[in-house]
Amino acid sequence: MFPKIVWKSAWHQTRVRCDDHGRLLFRESMASQLIREWTGIQQFPPATQTKLIELLGKLKQENVSTLTILVMGKGGVGKSSTVNSIIGERAVAVSAFQSEGPRPVMVSRSRAGFTLNIIDTPGLVEGGYVNDQALEIIKRFLLNKTIDVLLYVERLDAYRVDNLDKQVIKAITDSFGKEIWKRGVVVLTHAQLSPPDGLNYEDFFSKRSEALMRVVRSGARLRKQDSQDSGIPVVLVENSGRCNKNESDEKILPNGTAWIPNLVKTITDVVSNGSKGILVDKKLIEGPNPNERGKLLIPFILAFQYYFVVKPIQRSIKNDMTKESKAPWELRDMGLAKGKF
């Protein structure tokens, strides 16, 4: 019924070292590369397969042949599981009894000239603080890559937000700029739950989303109007095997939404929203060169000093010299003395 689809799999490993100045350096190497049939799509029910092929085909019609998705968030929120759910196979190792890998992993799949790259990243929090070293490793992994979509992953069943959430958002914004949120999707995992305090599901989802979006606006220093204009979407995800299914055998949320096609549709909508992807170049990674800072202002500073400092001093000295009375011997030498000496 469906055509045979061959996908290309690439696993990337990373190595980190320091240079003579103690700065982090990054080297990416291809550990292995093999071309094989993408069996993961066969695990989806026919209805889901059809929707995914249509959505990715729509991108190709818009001349989008490569899509790179960056998945970020704190540890233990379901980033790796979400990557596996999108791909439809166990592409990234997930264990409830082991910590996340210390390095980013890029999973690449290719079909009919369209390439999908999903980059799984380590958690951004270590010991209750933002892990700056993890962020540095992620940025260097992304060197010369373009981020088309950012999936910021959190849990729906995390009932509170705090200052640490704000610091994580701020760290992402400082690393990639405010524009990253124009390509952002907030993903809430563990969505198969019964809301507390007698709330219905939609009300609980709305309150949780609003609380998290306030943190995103604050941490990213976005005005409310900016976030409304960019329309940062919030999507629900349930990666566990206990997820309910509809009559088409698709995994659905308590509100009846088939969440895998809905997530992919949201991603394609973000790609088509008119904003630009984020190119991670050397300047973005290392920040502005301090030696270049202010060079453009030097001519203006010198002009200001000359006209508002040097010139007034010169005029003041000249006026003082004009007003100063001349000694008789000076007048004599100038041929202006009228008396005899």
mmCIF file of C-alpha atoms in Angstrom:
data_model
loop_
_atom_site.group_PDB
_atom_site.id
_atom_site.type_symbol
_atom_site.label_atom_id
_atom_site.label_comp_id
_atom_site.label_asym_id
_atom_site.label_seq_id
_atom_site.Cartn_x
_atom_site.Cartn_y
_atom_site.Cartn_z
ATOM 1 C CA MET A 1 0.000 0.000 0.000
ATOM 2 C CA PHE A 2 2.865 2.337 0.829
ATOM 3 C CA PRO A 3 6.109 2.656 -1.110
ATOM 4 C CA LYS A 4 9.262 1.212 0.296
ATOM 5 C CA ILE A 5 11.244 3.999 1.939
ATOM 6 C CA VAL A 6 15.018 3.873 2.346
ATOM 7 C CA TRP A 7 16.549 6.204 4.928
ATOM 8 C CA LYS A 8 20.121 7.072 5.663
ATOM 9 C CA SER A 9 21.286 6.796 9.255
ATOM 10 C CA ALA A 10 24.220 8.721 10.673
ATOM 11 C CA TRP A 11 25.403 8.598 14.249
ATOM 12 C CA HIS A 12 27.661 11.411 15.387
ATOM 13 C CA GLN A 13 30.000 11.288 18.330
ATOM 14 C CA THR A 14 31.827 14.231 19.822
ATOM 15 C CA ARG A 15 35.122 14.813 21.557
ATOM 16 C CA VAL A 16 35.951 17.822 23.705
ATOM 17 C CA ARG A 17 39.386 19.179 24.597
ATOM 18 C CA CYS A 18 40.885 22.488 25.688
ATOM 19 C CA ASP A 19 43.394 24.689 23.904
ATOM 20 C CA ASP A 20 46.364 26.468 25.477
ATOM 21 C CA HIS A 21 44.078 29.207 26.784
ATOM 22 C CA GLY A 22 41.694 26.822 28.477
ATOM 23 C CA ARG A 23 38.891 27.393 25.974
ATOM 24 C CA LEU A 24 36.668 24.538 24.934
ATOM 25 C CA LEU A 25 37.307 23.140 21.499
ATOM 26 C CA PHE A 26 34.955 20.794 19.697
ATOM 27 C CA ARG A 27 35.599 18.112 17.144
ATOM 28 C CA GLU A 28 32.854 16.157 15.481
ATOM 29 C CA SER A 29 33.577 12.826 13.864
ATOM 30 C CA MET A 30 31.427 10.324 12.080
ATOM 31 C CA ALA A 31 31.507 7.136 14.094
ATOM 32 C CA SER A 32 29.564 5.099 11.635
ATOM 33 C CA GLN A 33 27.362 5.553 8.639
ATOM 34 C CA LEU A 34 25.109 3.026 7.067
ATOM 35 C CA ILE A 35 22.321 3.135 4.541
ATOM 36 C CA ARG A 36 19.364 0.999 5.462
ATOM 37 C CA GLU A 37 15.658 0.831 5.183
ATOM 38 C CA TRP A 38 13.913 3.088 7.677
ATOM 39 C CA THR A 39 11.925 0.484 9.515
ATOM 40 C CA GLY A 40 10.609 3.048 11.984
ATOM 41 C CA ILE A 41 7.975 4.416 9.623
ATOM 42 C CA GLN A 42 6.527 0.936 9.323
ATOM 43 C CA GLN A 43 5.827 1.007 13.045
ATOM 44 C CA PHE A 44 3.379 3.874 12.584
ATOM 45 C CA PRO A 45 -0.229 3.047 11.694
ATOM 46 C CA PRO A 46 -1.150 3.757 8.049
ATOM 47 C CA ALA A 47 -3.037 6.948 8.966
ATOM 48 C CA THR A 48 0.038 8.398 10.680
ATOM 49 C CA GLN A 49 2.349 7.346 7.845
ATOM 50 C CA THR A 50 0.144 9.083 5.304
ATOM 51 C CA LYS A 51 0.023 12.323 7.326
ATOM 52 C CA LEU A 52 3.800 12.406 7.859
ATOM 53 C CA ILE A 53 4.573 11.807 4.181
ATOM 54 C CA GLU A 54 2.107 14.551 3.185
ATOM 55 C CA LEU A 55 3.578 17.057 5.655
ATOM 56 C CA LEU A 56 7.184 16.457 4.621
ATOM 57 C CA GLY A 57 6.132 16.487 0.975
ATOM 58 C CA LYS A 58 4.595 19.919 1.556
ATOM 59 C CA LEU A 59 7.967 21.226 2.772
ATOM 60 C CA LYS A 60 9.698 19.865 -0.290
ATOM 61 C CA GLN A 61 7.164 21.655 -2.484
ATOM 62 C CA GLU A 62 8.209 24.871 -0.722
ATOM 63 C CA ASN A 63 11.825 24.155 -1.733
ATOM 64 C CA VAL A 64 12.765 23.005 1.762
ATOM 65 C CA SER A 65 14.951 19.947 1.230
ATOM 66 C CA THR A 66 16.665 19.854 4.649
ATOM 67 C CA LEU A 67 15.090 20.267 8.070
ATOM 68 C CA THR A 68 17.237 20.486 11.199
ATOM 69 C CA ILE A 69 15.473 20.287 14.561
ATOM 70 C CA LEU A 70 17.294 21.141 17.792
ATOM 71 C CA VAL A 71 15.855 19.546 20.946
ATOM 72 C CA MET A 72 16.758 21.273 24.225
ATOM 73 C CA GLY A 73 15.621 21.387 27.844
ATOM 74 C CA LYS A 74 16.454 20.203 31.317
ATOM 75 C CA GLY A 75 17.394 16.596 32.002
ATOM 76 C CA GLY A 76 14.720 13.942 32.454
ATOM 77 C CA VAL A 77 11.966 15.805 30.628
ATOM 78 C CA GLY A 78 11.729 13.385 27.697
ATOM 79 C CA LYS A 79 13.927 14.916 24.997
ATOM 80 C CA SER A 80 15.438 11.638 23.786
ATOM 81 C CA SER A 81 12.119 9.812 23.940
ATOM 82 C CA THR A 82 10.531 12.542 21.819
ATOM 83 C CA VAL A 83 13.299 12.164 19.223
ATOM 84 C CA ASN A 84 12.646 8.425 19.094
ATOM 85 C CA SER A 85 8.899 8.987 18.770
ATOM 86 C CA ILE A 86 9.325 11.321 15.800
ATOM 87 C CA ILE A 87 11.705 8.928 14.040
ATOM 88 C CA GLY A 88 9.628 5.893 14.946
ATOM 89 C CA GLU A 89 12.559 3.851 16.190
ATOM 90 C CA ARG A 90 15.006 3.691 19.067
ATOM 91 C CA ALA A 91 17.511 6.053 17.483
ATOM 92 C CA VAL A 92 18.741 7.496 20.803
ATOM 93 C CA ALA A 93 19.429 5.454 23.932
ATOM 94 C CA VAL A 94 16.945 6.063 26.753
ATOM 95 C CA SER A 95 17.183 4.594 30.236
ATOM 96 C CA ALA A 96 15.272 5.431 33.393
ATOM 97 C CA PHE A 97 18.279 4.346 35.470
ATOM 98 C CA GLN A 98 21.078 6.209 33.683
ATOM 99 C CA SER A 99 21.867 9.857 33.228
ATOM 100 C CA GLU A 100 21.763 11.454 29.813
ATOM 101 C CA GLY A 101 24.730 11.324 27.486
ATOM 102 C CA PRO A 102 27.187 14.218 27.909
ATOM 103 C CA ARG A 103 27.284 15.044 24.204
ATOM 104 C CA PRO A 104 24.770 15.998 21.523
ATOM 105 C CA VAL A 105 23.679 13.328 19.050
ATOM 106 C CA MET A 106 22.375 14.043 15.555
ATOM 107 C CA VAL A 107 20.035 11.527 13.982
ATOM 108 C CA SER A 108 19.716 11.986 10.213
ATOM 109 C CA ARG A 109 17.129 10.405 7.958
ATOM 110 C CA SER A 110 16.754 10.967 4.222
ATOM 111 C CA ARG A 111 13.884 10.198 1.876
ATOM 112 C CA ALA A 112 13.376 11.119 -1.790
ATOM 113 C CA GLY A 113 15.777 14.041 -1.599
ATOM 114 C CA PHE A 114 14.472 15.311 1.743
ATOM 115 C CA THR A 115 16.778 15.140 4.793
ATOM 116 C CA LEU A 116 15.559 15.311 8.380
ATOM 117 C CA ASN A 117 18.139 15.999 11.095
ATOM 118 C CA ILE A 118 17.123 15.839 14.756
ATOM 119 C CA ILE A 119 19.729 16.859 17.327
ATOM 120 C CA ASP A 120 19.303 15.499 20.829
ATOM 121 C CA THR A 121 21.215 17.412 23.518
ATOM 122 C CA PRO A 122 22.267 16.848 27.142
ATOM 123 C CA GLY A 123 20.271 18.442 29.932
ATOM 124 C CA LEU A 124 21.007 22.094 30.600
ATOM 125 C CA VAL A 125 20.962 21.865 34.399
ATOM 126 C CA GLU A 126 23.674 20.472 36.658
ATOM 127 C CA GLY A 127 23.497 20.645 40.443
ATOM 128 C CA GLY A 128 20.639 23.133 40.415
ATOM 129 C CA TYR A 129 22.373 25.572 38.051
ATOM 130 C CA VAL A 130 22.551 26.113 34.307
ATOM 131 C CA ASN A 131 25.348 23.969 32.894
ATOM 132 C CA ASP A 132 27.398 26.469 30.874
ATOM 133 C CA GLN A 133 29.822 23.781 29.730
ATOM 134 C CA ALA A 134 26.978 21.736 28.237
ATOM 135 C CA LEU A 135 25.773 24.827 26.379
ATOM 136 C CA GLU A 136 29.274 25.460 25.055
ATOM 137 C CA ILE A 137 29.524 21.868 23.791
ATOM 138 C CA ILE A 138 26.112 22.144 22.120
ATOM 139 C CA LYS A 139 27.025 25.408 20.368
ATOM 140 C CA ARG A 140 30.276 24.009 19.015
ATOM 141 C CA PHE A 141 28.495 20.869 17.858
ATOM 142 C CA LEU A 142 26.153 23.120 15.869
ATOM 143 C CA LEU A 143 28.950 25.103 14.192
ATOM 144 C CA ASN A 144 28.046 25.870 10.554
ATOM 145 C CA LYS A 145 24.631 24.232 10.941
ATOM 146 C CA THR A 146 21.308 26.047 10.532
ATOM 147 C CA ILE A 147 18.653 25.517 13.180
ATOM 148 C CA ASP A 148 15.280 25.372 11.468
ATOM 149 C CA VAL A 149 13.211 24.538 14.554
ATOM 150 C CA LEU A 150 13.891 24.568 18.289
ATOM 151 C CA LEU A 151 11.899 22.114 20.392
ATOM 152 C CA TYR A 152 12.039 23.297 23.996
ATOM 153 C CA VAL A 153 10.914 20.317 26.039
ATOM 154 C CA GLU A 154 9.265 20.427 29.475
ATOM 155 C CA ARG A 155 6.865 18.185 31.369
ATOM 156 C CA LEU A 156 3.153 18.838 31.538
ATOM 157 C CA ASP A 157 3.048 17.298 35.025
ATOM 158 C CA ALA A 158 5.657 19.742 36.422
ATOM 159 C CA TYR A 159 3.120 21.916 38.177
ATOM 160 C CA ARG A 160 5.388 24.808 39.088
ATOM 161 C CA VAL A 161 7.834 27.102 37.348
ATOM 162 C CA ASP A 162 10.673 28.827 39.160
ATOM 163 C CA ASN A 163 13.719 31.002 38.636
ATOM 164 C CA LEU A 164 15.752 28.060 37.314
ATOM 165 C CA ASP A 165 13.318 27.712 34.401
ATOM 166 C CA LYS A 166 13.854 31.395 33.643
ATOM 167 C CA GLN A 167 17.632 30.963 33.776
ATOM 168 C CA VAL A 168 17.490 28.045 31.318
ATOM 169 C CA ILE A 169 15.443 30.128 28.853
ATOM 170 C CA LYS A 170 17.836 33.057 29.307
ATOM 171 C CA ALA A 171 20.849 30.801 28.635
ATOM 172 C CA ILE A 172 19.319 29.521 25.383
ATOM 173 C CA THR A 173 18.501 33.092 24.329
ATOM 174 C CA ASP A 174 21.997 34.345 25.175
ATOM 175 C CA SER A 175 23.468 31.487 23.137
ATOM 176 C CA PHE A 176 21.346 31.765 19.998
ATOM 177 C CA GLY A 177 19.621 35.161 20.192
ATOM 178 C CA LYS A 178 15.967 36.159 20.583
ATOM 179 C CA GLU A 179 15.263 35.144 16.997
ATOM 180 C CA ILE A 180 15.500 31.484 17.989
ATOM 181 C CA TRP A 181 12.063 31.757 19.574
ATOM 182 C CA LYS A 182 10.518 32.693 16.236
ATOM 183 C CA ARG A 183 11.481 29.157 15.299
ATOM 184 C CA GLY A 184 10.508 27.722 18.668
ATOM 185 C CA VAL A 185 7.970 25.099 19.734
ATOM 186 C CA VAL A 186 7.307 24.341 23.395
ATOM 187 C CA VAL A 187 6.768 20.601 23.863
ATOM 188 C CA LEU A 188 5.063 19.316 27.022
ATOM 189 C CA THR A 189 5.672 15.619 27.634
ATOM 190 C CA HIS A 190 3.918 13.178 30.011
ATOM 191 C CA ALA A 191 0.633 14.438 28.654
ATOM 192 C CA GLN A 192 -1.341 11.292 29.539
ATOM 193 C CA LEU A 193 -2.383 12.440 33.006
ATOM 194 C CA SER A 194 -5.360 13.218 35.174
ATOM 195 C CA PRO A 195 -5.252 16.902 36.187
ATOM 196 C CA PRO A 196 -5.194 17.729 39.906
ATOM 197 C CA ASP A 197 -7.713 19.740 41.916
ATOM 198 C CA GLY A 198 -10.665 18.645 39.810
ATOM 199 C CA LEU A 199 -9.556 20.670 36.771
ATOM 200 C CA ASN A 200 -10.595 19.436 33.367
ATOM 201 C CA TYR A 201 -7.805 18.563 30.940
ATOM 202 C CA GLU A 202 -8.038 21.626 28.699
ATOM 203 C CA ASP A 203 -8.102 24.050 31.646
ATOM 204 C CA PHE A 204 -5.054 22.407 33.202
ATOM 205 C CA PHE A 205 -3.185 22.464 29.883
ATOM 206 C CA SER A 206 -4.075 26.140 29.433
ATOM 207 C CA LYS A 207 -2.882 27.135 32.924
ATOM 208 C CA ARG A 208 0.364 25.167 32.589
ATOM 209 C CA SER A 209 1.030 26.664 29.151
ATOM 210 C CA GLU A 210 0.355 30.217 30.325
ATOM 211 C CA ALA A 211 2.691 29.836 33.316
ATOM 212 C CA LEU A 212 5.470 28.446 31.142
ATOM 213 C CA MET A 213 5.015 31.093 28.446
ATOM 214 C CA ARG A 214 5.371 33.838 31.079
ATOM 215 C CA VAL A 215 8.744 32.334 31.966
ATOM 216 C CA VAL A 216 9.735 32.123 28.294
ATOM 217 C CA ARG A 217 8.834 35.789 27.720
ATOM 218 C CA SER A 218 10.700 36.847 30.841
ATOM 219 C CA GLY A 219 13.804 34.695 30.325
ATOM 220 C CA ALA A 220 14.042 35.549 26.613
ATOM 221 C CA ARG A 221 13.266 39.225 27.308
ATOM 222 C CA LEU A 222 10.378 39.136 24.861
ATOM 223 C CA ARG A 223 7.554 41.598 24.995
ATOM 224 C CA LYS A 224 4.135 39.991 25.167
ATOM 225 C CA GLN A 225 3.324 41.434 21.764
ATOM 226 C CA ASP A 226 6.516 39.886 20.333
ATOM 227 C CA SER A 227 5.583 36.423 21.562
ATOM 228 C CA GLN A 228 2.048 36.852 20.263
ATOM 229 C CA ASP A 229 3.358 37.934 16.866
ATOM 230 C CA SER A 230 5.823 35.058 16.670
ATOM 231 C CA GLY A 231 3.107 32.725 17.961
ATOM 232 C CA ILE A 232 5.232 30.269 19.940
ATOM 233 C CA PRO A 233 3.085 27.117 19.823
ATOM 234 C CA VAL A 234 2.719 24.660 22.697
ATOM 235 C CA VAL A 235 2.313 20.980 21.797
ATOM 236 C CA LEU A 236 1.456 17.991 23.965
ATOM 237 C CA VAL A 237 3.385 14.699 23.744
ATOM 238 C CA GLU A 238 3.024 11.274 25.353
ATOM 239 C CA ASN A 239 5.973 8.996 24.637
ATOM 240 C CA SER A 240 5.059 6.086 26.889
ATOM 241 C CA GLY A 241 3.525 2.838 25.730
ATOM 242 C CA ARG A 242 0.408 3.484 27.813
ATOM 243 C CA CYS A 243 -0.726 6.233 25.454
ATOM 244 C CA ASN A 244 -4.330 5.745 24.345
ATOM 245 C CA LYS A 245 -5.137 5.081 20.677
ATOM 246 C CA ASN A 246 -7.994 5.979 18.364
ATOM 247 C CA GLU A 247 -9.873 3.752 15.938
ATOM 248 C CA SER A 248 -7.052 4.228 13.397
ATOM 249 C CA ASP A 249 -4.574 2.882 15.967
ATOM 250 C CA GLU A 250 -2.885 6.319 16.269
ATOM 251 C CA LYS A 251 -1.540 7.447 19.636
ATOM 252 C CA ILE A 252 -3.863 10.097 21.013
ATOM 253 C CA LEU A 253 -3.961 12.524 23.928
ATOM 254 C CA PRO A 254 -6.807 12.688 26.459
ATOM 255 C CA ASN A 255 -8.369 15.387 24.273
ATOM 256 C CA GLY A 256 -8.438 12.989 21.296
ATOM 257 C CA THR A 257 -5.591 14.584 19.285
ATOM 258 C CA ALA A 258 -3.286 12.222 17.378
ATOM 259 C CA TRP A 259 -0.152 13.796 18.775
ATOM 260 C CA ILE A 260 2.631 12.599 16.426
ATOM 261 C CA PRO A 261 1.073 14.054 13.252
ATOM 262 C CA ASN A 262 0.075 17.146 15.250
ATOM 263 C CA LEU A 263 3.671 17.699 16.421
ATOM 264 C CA VAL A 264 5.074 17.267 12.899
ATOM 265 C CA LYS A 265 2.394 19.605 11.496
ATOM 266 C CA THR A 266 3.327 22.238 14.085
ATOM 267 C CA ILE A 267 6.992 21.896 13.099
ATOM 268 C CA THR A 268 6.198 22.355 9.412
ATOM 269 C CA ASP A 269 4.012 25.385 10.223
ATOM 270 C CA VAL A 270 6.921 27.000 12.078
ATOM 271 C CA VAL A 271 9.247 26.378 9.136
ATOM 272 C CA SER A 272 6.717 28.088 6.862
ATOM 273 C CA ASN A 273 6.042 31.117 9.103
ATOM 274 C CA GLY A 274 8.361 33.441 7.169
ATOM 275 C CA SER A 275 11.137 33.719 9.764
ATOM 276 C CA LYS A 276 14.716 32.702 9.043
ATOM 277 C CA GLY A 277 16.577 29.726 10.425
ATOM 278 C CA ILE A 278 19.436 30.398 12.832
ATOM 279 C CA LEU A 279 22.891 29.875 11.326
ATOM 280 C CA VAL A 280 25.334 28.928 14.061
ATOM 281 C CA ASP A 281 28.572 30.520 12.883
ATOM 282 C CA LYS A 282 31.829 31.287 14.666
ATOM 283 C CA LYS A 283 30.677 34.785 15.586
ATOM 284 C CA LEU A 284 27.557 33.438 17.268
ATOM 285 C CA ILE A 285 29.585 30.889 19.231
ATOM 286 C CA GLU A 286 32.414 33.158 20.370
ATOM 287 C CA GLY A 287 30.477 36.415 20.626
ATOM 288 C CA PRO A 288 31.680 39.823 19.457
ATOM 289 C CA ASN A 289 35.437 40.418 19.289
ATOM 290 C CA PRO A 290 36.337 42.791 22.152
ATOM 291 C CA ASN A 291 39.121 44.269 20.007
ATOM 292 C CA GLU A 292 36.505 45.338 17.461
ATOM 293 C CA ARG A 293 34.141 46.775 20.028
ATOM 294 C CA GLY A 294 33.736 50.523 19.697
ATOM 295 C CA LYS A 295 36.031 50.929 16.687
ATOM 296 C CA LEU A 296 33.262 52.556 14.679
ATOM 297 C CA LEU A 297 32.813 55.157 17.407
ATOM 298 C CA ILE A 298 36.463 56.275 17.503
ATOM 299 C CA PRO A 299 36.126 58.993 14.778
ATOM 300 C CA PHE A 300 33.069 60.444 16.506
ATOM 301 C CA ILE A 301 34.798 60.422 19.890
ATOM 302 C CA LEU A 302 37.857 62.185 18.467
ATOM 303 C CA ALA A 303 35.673 64.780 16.723
ATOM 304 C CA PHE A 304 33.746 65.391 19.926
ATOM 305 C CA GLN A 305 36.956 65.839 21.906
ATOM 306 C CA TYR A 306 38.373 68.270 19.334
ATOM 307 C CA TYR A 307 35.334 70.527 19.003
ATOM 308 C CA PHE A 308 34.042 70.372 22.570
ATOM 309 C CA VAL A 309 37.276 69.991 24.561
ATOM 310 C CA VAL A 310 40.368 71.064 22.598
ATOM 311 C CA LYS A 311 38.815 74.022 20.758
ATOM 312 C CA PRO A 312 37.271 75.595 23.889
ATOM 313 C CA ILE A 313 40.619 75.298 25.696
ATOM 314 C CA GLN A 314 42.408 76.938 22.772
ATOM 315 C CA ARG A 315 39.892 79.814 22.705
ATOM 316 C CA SER A 316 40.205 80.290 26.425
ATOM 317 C CA ILE A 317 44.012 80.478 26.237
ATOM 318 C CA LYS A 318 43.846 82.954 23.348
ATOM 319 C CA ASN A 319 41.411 85.186 25.214
ATOM 320 C CA ASP A 320 43.586 85.164 28.311
ATOM 321 C CA MET A 321 46.604 86.143 26.260
ATOM 322 C CA THR A 322 44.693 89.004 24.632
ATOM 323 C CA LYS A 323 43.476 90.395 27.929
ATOM 324 C CA GLU A 324 46.831 90.114 29.655
ATOM 325 C CA SER A 325 48.581 93.556 30.007
ATOM 326 C CA LYS A 326 51.969 93.845 28.314
ATOM 327 C CA ALA A 327 55.135 94.669 30.270
ATOM 328 C CA PRO A 328 56.970 97.935 29.219
ATOM 329 C CA TRP A 329 59.901 96.064 27.785
ATOM 330 C CA GLU A 330 57.541 93.997 25.634
ATOM 331 C CA LEU A 331 55.927 97.161 24.314
ATOM 332 C CA ARG A 332 59.354 98.661 23.593
ATOM 333 C CA ASP A 333 60.425 95.653 21.643
ATOM 334 C CA MET A 334 57.221 95.763 19.666
ATOM 335 C CA GLY A 335 57.869 99.484 18.837
ATOM 336 C CA LEU A 336 54.761 100.507 20.667
ATOM 337 C CA ALA A 337 56.233 102.070 23.784
ATOM 338 C CA LYS A 338 55.443 105.750 24.141
ATOM 339 C CA GLY A 339 57.641 106.541 27.157
ATOM 340 C CA LYS A 340 61.346 106.762 27.583
ATOM 341 C CA PHE A 341 63.346 104.266 29.488
#
